[in-house]
Amino acid sequence: MTYDFETLNKKRSGNSAKWDVQENELPMTIADMDFKVAPEIIQALHEKIDMGLFGYEEIPKEYFESVANWYETEHDVRPNEEWMIFSTGVVPALSSAVRRLTSLGDNVLVQAPVYNVFYNSIINSGRHVVSNDLDYDTKLREYTIDFRDLEQKLSDPLTNMMILCNPHNPVGKIWNQDELIKIVTLCNKYDVKLFSDEIHGDITFGTPYYPVFGLNKKYLDNVVVAVSPSKTFNVAAIHAATMIVPNANLRAQINRGLNSEELAEPNIVAVPGTIAAYNNGHNWLKALKKQLLGNRRLILDFIGKNIPDIKWVPGEATYLLWFDVGNIIDNADELTKFIRQDTGLIVNAGSVYGGDGQHFIRMNIASPEKMILDGLNRLKKGIDDYKSGLNK
Ligand SMILES: Cc1ncc(COP(=O)(O)O)c(C=O)c1O
């Protein structure tokens, strides 16, 4: 089957949060794609709706089987189905885990710059954010983990949970097995629960992603892994995610947390949408990655030729590109505001992700080529105009 990655579908329809912008504006922001959902998923949802049975639902065995099969086929590791719990999203489950596994006033560790909603999950629950900021090498344009700093922060008796983003949004880094083992070993040493958000694990380019639940069982007693088809298949609004918790005691805690906060009951499309995605979405994902790689080449080529002041931080995962704008300005808020006013292009200022984000912008490239070209021309104009303003 051939898939359509050329039509711009989302534009101002479907109550899209990303497209709730002015007529002349072009959002390359929120991690939603502008491609239509795989026909295999649409068909499954049609069948479900046509049944006309919209009562309360349970999670069937086929749901967990589809998750396990997906990981076995795509990533060569099969999670145990008994380790799995359904939840209405990764962020709801994360916030619930923060409340269930830590106490008011505890520290929860993140690695900034990181997905901004992690901060909300921590702060809104009355916990403190502690960051093991990622180290950025300006010359190599690479992020690494400062393990000494990580150990020091995990050893604080008030740090009781760490949130890992694997692969990492926004820097696009896939943590390798050695890094993962070091992280889980430190978490175990200091009795810190590890919540590994692996929502971006399926969209990778070359470098393999390794799910934390695939590590040797001896490492897994403190681990909660969150997966979901939502980024991979552009189905965020079906609100479905799976927590994979190898340790039975920890699983009971997570389960009780999700259930007492009413985050474990599916809506009518969550189950059929997930099963269809995981059982029948392999070819669509393959085609999507090809399209994204093409977009990436187009963008990097354009930027290399036309906007050499901004530098891509090479990432191996996600459809979010992370650009170093430090040659132009160390205030990404000011730059992104200017570009929006000047050209209508909206990209994320890196500052929202914390850490060194103020030198960066994040750009969502999961859009048809025509839109990408429009965005690139606006970006060039915005940066040229900004720089000429500086020189006046
Ligand atoms: C790292 C990360 N985690 C979680 C989410 C959102 O997950 P959900 O919609 O399942 O709550 C996103 C969305 O962009 C994300 O980037």
CSV table of C-alpha atoms in Angstrom, one decimal, residues 1-321:
chain,number,residue,atom,x,y,z
A,1,MET,CA,0.0,0.0,0.0
A,2,THR,CA,1.2,3.6,-0.6
A,3,TYR,CA,0.5,6.2,2.0
A,4,ASP,CA,-0.2,9.9,1.5
A,5,PHE,CA,2.4,12.1,3.2
A,6,GLU,CA,1.7,15.0,0.9
A,7,THR,CA,-1.7,16.3,1.9
A,8,LEU,CA,-1.8,18.9,4.6
A,9,ASN,CA,-4.6,17.4,6.7
A,10,LYS,CA,-4.6,19.1,10.0
A,11,LYS,CA,-4.9,22.7,8.9
A,12,ARG,CA,-7.4,24.4,11.2
A,13,SER,CA,-9.7,21.4,11.3
A,14,GLY,CA,-10.4,18.7,13.8
A,15,ASN,CA,-10.0,21.1,16.8
A,16,SER,CA,-6.3,20.8,16.4
A,17,ALA,CA,-4.4,22.3,19.3
A,18,LYS,CA,-1.4,22.8,17.1
A,19,TRP,CA,-3.4,24.7,14.5
A,20,ASP,CA,-5.2,27.0,16.8
A,21,VAL,CA,-3.2,29.9,15.4
A,22,GLN,CA,-3.9,33.0,13.2
A,23,GLU,CA,-4.7,32.6,9.5
A,24,ASN,CA,-1.2,33.7,8.3
A,25,GLU,CA,0.7,31.6,10.9
A,26,LEU,CA,2.5,28.3,10.4
A,27,PRO,CA,2.9,26.1,13.5
A,28,MET,CA,6.0,23.8,13.5
A,29,THR,CA,5.6,23.3,17.2
A,30,ILE,CA,3.5,20.8,19.3
A,31,ALA,CA,4.5,17.1,18.7
A,32,ASP,CA,1.6,16.2,16.5
A,33,MET,CA,2.1,15.3,12.8
A,34,ASP,CA,0.3,16.9,9.9
A,35,PHE,CA,-0.2,13.6,8.3
A,36,LYS,CA,-3.4,11.6,8.3
A,37,VAL,CA,-3.5,8.6,10.5
A,38,ALA,CA,-2.7,5.2,8.9
A,39,PRO,CA,-5.7,3.8,7.0
A,40,GLU,CA,-5.4,0.6,9.0
A,41,ILE,CA,-6.2,2.5,12.2
A,42,ILE,CA,-9.0,4.5,10.6
A,43,GLN,CA,-10.7,1.3,9.4
A,44,ALA,CA,-10.5,-0.3,12.8
A,45,LEU,CA,-12.1,2.7,14.4
A,46,HIS,CA,-14.9,2.7,11.8
A,47,GLU,CA,-15.6,-0.9,12.7
A,48,LYS,CA,-15.7,0.0,16.3
A,49,ILE,CA,-18.0,3.0,15.9
A,50,ASP,CA,-20.3,1.0,13.6
A,51,MET,CA,-20.9,-1.6,16.3
A,52,GLY,CA,-22.7,1.2,18.2
A,53,LEU,CA,-21.7,-0.2,21.6
A,54,PHE,CA,-20.2,2.6,23.7
A,55,GLY,CA,-20.5,1.3,27.2
A,56,TYR,CA,-17.8,0.8,29.8
A,57,GLU,CA,-14.9,-1.3,28.7
A,58,GLU,CA,-12.2,-3.6,30.0
A,59,ILE,CA,-8.8,-4.0,28.5
A,60,PRO,CA,-8.7,-7.3,26.6
A,61,LYS,CA,-5.8,-9.7,26.4
A,62,GLU,CA,-5.4,-8.8,22.7
A,63,TYR,CA,-4.4,-5.3,23.7
A,64,PHE,CA,-1.4,-6.4,25.8
A,65,GLU,CA,-0.5,-9.0,23.2
A,66,SER,CA,-0.4,-6.3,20.6
A,67,VAL,CA,2.0,-4.2,22.7
A,68,ALA,CA,4.3,-7.2,23.3
A,69,ASN,CA,4.3,-8.3,19.7
A,70,TRP,CA,5.1,-4.7,18.6
A,71,TYR,CA,8.2,-4.5,20.8
A,72,GLU,CA,9.3,-8.0,19.8
A,73,THR,CA,9.0,-7.2,16.1
A,74,GLU,CA,10.2,-3.6,16.0
A,75,HIS,CA,12.8,-3.7,18.9
A,76,ASP,CA,13.7,-7.3,19.4
A,77,VAL,CA,12.6,-7.4,23.1
A,78,ARG,CA,9.3,-8.8,24.2
A,79,PRO,CA,7.9,-7.3,27.4
A,80,ASN,CA,6.0,-9.7,29.7
A,81,GLU,CA,2.3,-9.0,29.2
A,82,GLU,CA,1.8,-9.4,32.9
A,83,TRP,CA,3.9,-6.4,33.6
A,84,MET,CA,1.5,-4.1,31.7
A,85,ILE,CA,-1.1,-1.7,32.9
A,86,PHE,CA,-3.3,0.5,30.6
A,87,SER,CA,-3.4,4.2,31.2
A,88,THR,CA,-5.1,7.1,29.5
A,89,GLY,CA,-1.8,8.7,28.6
A,90,VAL,CA,1.9,8.9,29.5
A,91,VAL,CA,1.6,12.3,31.2
A,92,PRO,CA,-1.4,11.3,33.3
A,93,ALA,CA,0.5,8.1,34.4
A,94,LEU,CA,3.6,10.1,35.1
A,95,SER,CA,1.8,12.6,37.3
A,96,SER,CA,0.1,9.8,39.1
A,97,ALA,CA,3.4,8.0,39.6
A,98,VAL,CA,4.9,11.1,41.0
A,99,ARG,CA,2.1,11.4,43.6
A,100,ARG,CA,2.0,7.7,44.4
A,101,LEU,CA,5.8,7.0,44.6
A,102,THR,CA,7.1,10.2,46.2
A,103,SER,CA,6.0,12.4,49.1
A,104,LEU,CA,5.0,16.0,49.1
A,105,GLY,CA,8.2,18.1,49.1
A,106,ASP,CA,10.5,15.3,47.7
A,107,ASN,CA,12.8,15.9,44.8
A,108,VAL,CA,12.1,14.4,41.4
A,109,LEU,CA,15.1,14.4,39.0
A,110,VAL,CA,15.0,15.3,35.3
A,111,GLN,CA,17.7,15.9,32.7
A,112,ALA,CA,17.3,19.4,31.3
A,113,PRO,CA,16.7,20.5,28.6
A,114,VAL,CA,13.7,18.2,28.6
A,115,TYR,CA,10.0,17.8,27.6
A,116,ASN,CA,8.5,20.8,29.5
A,117,VAL,CA,5.4,18.9,30.8
A,118,PHE,CA,7.7,16.9,33.1
A,119,TYR,CA,8.1,20.1,35.1
A,120,ASN,CA,4.3,20.5,35.4
A,121,SER,CA,3.9,16.9,36.6
A,122,ILE,CA,6.4,17.5,39.4
A,123,ILE,CA,5.6,21.0,40.4
A,124,ASN,CA,1.8,20.7,40.2
A,125,SER,CA,2.0,17.8,42.7
A,126,GLY,CA,4.0,19.8,45.2
A,127,ARG,CA,7.4,18.2,44.5
A,128,HIS,CA,10.7,19.9,43.7
A,129,VAL,CA,12.5,19.6,40.4
A,130,VAL,CA,16.2,18.7,40.5
A,131,SER,CA,18.0,18.6,37.2
A,132,ASN,CA,21.0,16.6,36.2
A,133,ASP,CA,21.5,19.0,33.2
A,134,LEU,CA,22.8,17.4,30.1
A,135,ASP,CA,26.3,18.5,29.1
A,136,TYR,CA,26.5,20.1,25.7
A,137,ASP,CA,29.7,20.1,23.7
A,138,THR,CA,29.4,23.1,21.4
A,139,LYS,CA,32.1,21.9,19.0
A,140,LEU,CA,30.9,18.3,18.7
A,141,ARG,CA,27.3,19.5,19.0
A,142,GLU,CA,26.5,16.6,21.3
A,143,TYR,CA,24.7,16.0,24.6
A,144,THR,CA,26.0,13.6,27.2
A,145,ILE,CA,25.1,12.7,30.8
A,146,ASP,CA,27.3,14.0,33.6
A,147,PHE,CA,27.2,10.8,35.7
A,148,ARG,CA,29.1,12.3,38.6
A,149,ASP,CA,26.5,15.0,38.9
A,150,LEU,CA,23.7,12.4,38.5
A,151,GLU,CA,25.1,10.3,41.3
A,152,GLN,CA,25.4,13.3,43.6
A,153,LYS,CA,21.8,14.3,43.0
A,154,LEU,CA,20.4,10.8,43.2
A,155,SER,CA,22.2,10.3,46.5
A,156,ASP,CA,20.3,13.1,48.1
A,157,PRO,CA,17.9,11.3,50.5
A,158,LEU,CA,15.1,13.6,49.3
A,159,THR,CA,15.5,12.6,45.6
A,160,ASN,CA,13.1,9.6,45.3
A,161,MET,CA,12.3,9.5,41.6
A,162,MET,CA,14.0,10.1,38.3
A,163,ILE,CA,12.3,10.8,35.0
A,164,LEU,CA,14.3,9.5,32.0
A,165,CYS,CA,13.3,10.5,28.5
A,166,ASN,CA,14.4,7.7,26.1
A,167,PRO,CA,14.8,8.8,23.3
A,168,HIS,CA,15.2,12.3,24.6
A,169,ASN,CA,12.8,15.1,23.6
A,170,PRO,CA,14.0,17.7,22.6
A,171,VAL,CA,17.6,16.7,21.9
A,172,GLY,CA,16.8,13.6,19.9
A,173,LYS,CA,19.4,11.4,21.8
A,174,ILE,CA,18.9,7.7,22.1
A,175,TRP,CA,20.5,6.4,25.3
A,176,ASN,CA,22.7,3.3,24.7
A,177,GLN,CA,22.6,0.2,26.8
A,178,ASP,CA,25.7,1.2,28.8
A,179,GLU,CA,24.2,4.5,29.7
A,180,LEU,CA,20.9,2.9,30.7
A,181,ILE,CA,22.7,0.3,32.9
A,182,LYS,CA,24.6,3.1,34.6
A,183,ILE,CA,21.3,5.0,35.2
A,184,VAL,CA,19.4,2.0,36.6
A,185,THR,CA,22.4,1.0,38.7
A,186,LEU,CA,22.6,4.4,40.3
A,187,CYS,CA,18.8,4.5,40.8
A,188,ASN,CA,19.0,1.1,42.6
A,189,LYS,CA,22.0,2.2,44.7
A,190,TYR,CA,20.1,5.2,46.0
A,191,ASP,CA,16.6,3.6,46.1
A,192,VAL,CA,15.3,6.0,43.5
A,193,LYS,CA,12.3,5.0,41.3
A,194,LEU,CA,13.0,5.4,37.6
A,195,PHE,CA,10.1,6.4,35.3
A,196,SER,CA,11.4,5.9,31.8
A,197,ASP,CA,9.2,7.8,29.3
A,198,GLU,CA,9.8,5.9,26.0
A,199,ILE,CA,7.0,7.5,23.9
A,200,HIS,CA,9.4,8.5,21.2
A,201,GLY,CA,11.1,5.1,20.9
A,202,ASP,CA,9.6,4.1,17.6
A,203,ILE,CA,10.8,7.0,15.5
A,204,THR,CA,14.5,6.4,15.2
A,205,PHE,CA,17.0,6.7,12.3
A,206,GLY,CA,19.7,4.1,12.3
A,207,THR,CA,20.8,4.0,15.9
A,208,PRO,CA,18.7,1.3,17.7
A,209,TYR,CA,16.6,2.3,20.7
A,210,TYR,CA,16.8,0.0,23.6
A,211,PRO,CA,13.7,-0.2,25.9
A,212,VAL,CA,14.7,-0.1,29.6
A,213,PHE,CA,12.4,-3.1,30.3
A,214,GLY,CA,14.7,-5.2,28.0
A,215,LEU,CA,17.6,-4.9,30.5
A,216,ASN,CA,18.6,-7.8,32.6
A,217,LYS,CA,15.8,-8.5,35.2
A,218,LYS,CA,18.3,-7.7,38.1
A,219,TYR,CA,18.1,-4.0,37.1
A,220,LEU,CA,14.4,-3.7,36.9
A,221,ASP,CA,13.0,-3.6,40.4
A,222,ASN,CA,12.7,0.2,40.5
A,223,VAL,CA,11.6,0.7,36.9
A,224,VAL,CA,8.4,2.0,35.3
A,225,VAL,CA,8.5,2.2,31.5
A,226,ALA,CA,5.8,4.2,29.7
A,227,VAL,CA,5.0,3.5,26.0
A,228,SER,CA,2.3,4.6,23.7
A,229,PRO,CA,1.3,4.6,20.0
A,230,SER,CA,0.5,8.3,20.3
A,231,LYS,CA,3.7,9.9,18.8
A,232,THR,CA,4.5,7.0,16.5
A,233,PHE,CA,1.1,6.9,14.8
A,234,ASN,CA,-0.1,10.5,15.4
A,235,VAL,CA,-3.0,9.3,17.6
A,236,ALA,CA,-2.5,11.5,20.8
A,237,ALA,CA,-6.3,12.1,21.1
A,238,ILE,CA,-7.1,8.4,21.4
A,239,HIS,CA,-5.5,8.7,24.9
A,240,ALA,CA,-3.9,5.3,25.3
A,241,ALA,CA,-0.6,4.4,26.9
A,242,THR,CA,0.9,1.3,28.6
A,243,MET,CA,2.9,1.2,31.8
A,244,ILE,CA,5.4,-1.7,31.9
A,245,VAL,CA,6.4,-2.4,35.4
A,246,PRO,CA,8.5,-5.6,36.0
A,247,ASN,CA,8.4,-5.6,39.8
A,248,ALA,CA,5.2,-6.9,41.2
A,249,ASN,CA,5.1,-4.6,44.3
A,250,LEU,CA,5.9,-1.5,42.3
A,251,ARG,CA,3.3,-2.6,39.7
A,252,ALA,CA,0.7,-2.8,42.4
A,253,GLN,CA,1.5,0.7,43.6
A,254,ILE,CA,1.3,2.1,40.0
A,255,ASN,CA,-1.9,0.2,39.4
A,256,ARG,CA,-3.5,1.5,42.6
A,257,GLY,CA,-2.4,5.0,41.8
A,258,LEU,CA,-3.8,4.9,38.3
A,259,ASN,CA,-7.1,3.4,39.4
A,260,SER,CA,-7.6,5.7,42.4
A,261,GLU,CA,-7.1,8.7,40.1
A,262,GLU,CA,-9.4,7.1,37.5
A,263,LEU,CA,-6.7,7.0,34.8
A,264,ALA,CA,-7.0,3.3,33.8
A,265,GLU,CA,-10.3,3.2,31.9
A,266,PRO,CA,-10.3,3.4,28.1
A,267,ASN,CA,-12.5,5.5,25.9
A,268,ILE,CA,-14.1,3.7,22.9
A,269,VAL,CA,-11.2,4.2,20.5
A,270,ALA,CA,-8.2,3.6,22.8
A,271,VAL,CA,-8.2,-0.2,22.6
A,272,PRO,CA,-9.1,-0.8,18.9
A,273,GLY,CA,-6.8,2.1,17.9
A,274,THR,CA,-3.8,0.7,19.8
A,275,ILE,CA,-4.4,-2.8,18.6
A,276,ALA,CA,-4.7,-1.7,15.0
A,277,ALA,CA,-1.6,0.5,15.2
A,278,TYR,CA,0.5,-2.2,16.8
A,279,ASN,CA,-0.8,-5.1,14.8
A,280,ASN,CA,-1.1,-3.5,11.4
A,281,GLY,CA,1.0,-0.3,11.5
A,282,HIS,CA,4.5,-1.6,10.6
A,283,ASN,CA,4.4,-0.6,7.0
A,284,TRP,CA,3.0,2.8,7.7
A,285,LEU,CA,5.8,3.5,10.2
A,286,LYS,CA,8.4,2.4,7.6
A,287,ALA,CA,6.9,4.8,5.1
A,288,LEU,CA,6.7,7.6,7.7
A,289,LYS,CA,10.3,7.2,8.6
A,290,LYS,CA,11.3,7.5,4.9
A,291,GLN,CA,9.3,10.7,4.6
A,292,LEU,CA,10.8,12.1,7.8
A,293,LEU,CA,14.4,11.3,6.6
A,294,GLY,CA,13.6,13.1,3.4
A,295,ASN,CA,12.3,16.1,5.3
A,296,ARG,CA,15.4,16.1,7.4
A,297,ARG,CA,17.7,16.0,4.4
A,298,LEU,CA,15.8,18.8,2.8
A,299,ILE,CA,15.9,21.0,5.9
A,300,LEU,CA,19.6,20.4,6.7
A,301,ASP,CA,20.5,21.1,3.1
A,302,PHE,CA,18.5,24.3,3.0
A,303,ILE,CA,19.8,25.5,6.3
A,304,GLY,CA,23.4,24.7,5.4
A,305,LYS,CA,23.1,26.8,2.3
A,306,ASN,CA,20.8,29.6,3.4
A,307,ILE,CA,20.9,29.9,7.2
A,308,PRO,CA,24.4,28.8,8.2
A,309,ASP,CA,24.2,30.7,11.5
A,310,ILE,CA,21.9,28.1,13.0
A,311,LYS,CA,23.4,24.6,13.7
A,312,TRP,CA,21.5,21.3,13.9
A,313,VAL,CA,22.3,19.2,16.9
A,314,PRO,CA,22.4,15.8,15.3
A,315,GLY,CA,19.7,13.6,16.8
A,316,GLU,CA,18.9,10.0,16.1
A,317,ALA,CA,15.3,10.0,17.0
A,318,THR,CA,11.9,11.9,16.9
A,319,TYR,CA,10.5,14.3,14.3
A,320,LEU,CA,11.6,17.3,16.4
A,321,LEU,CA,14.8,19.0,15.3
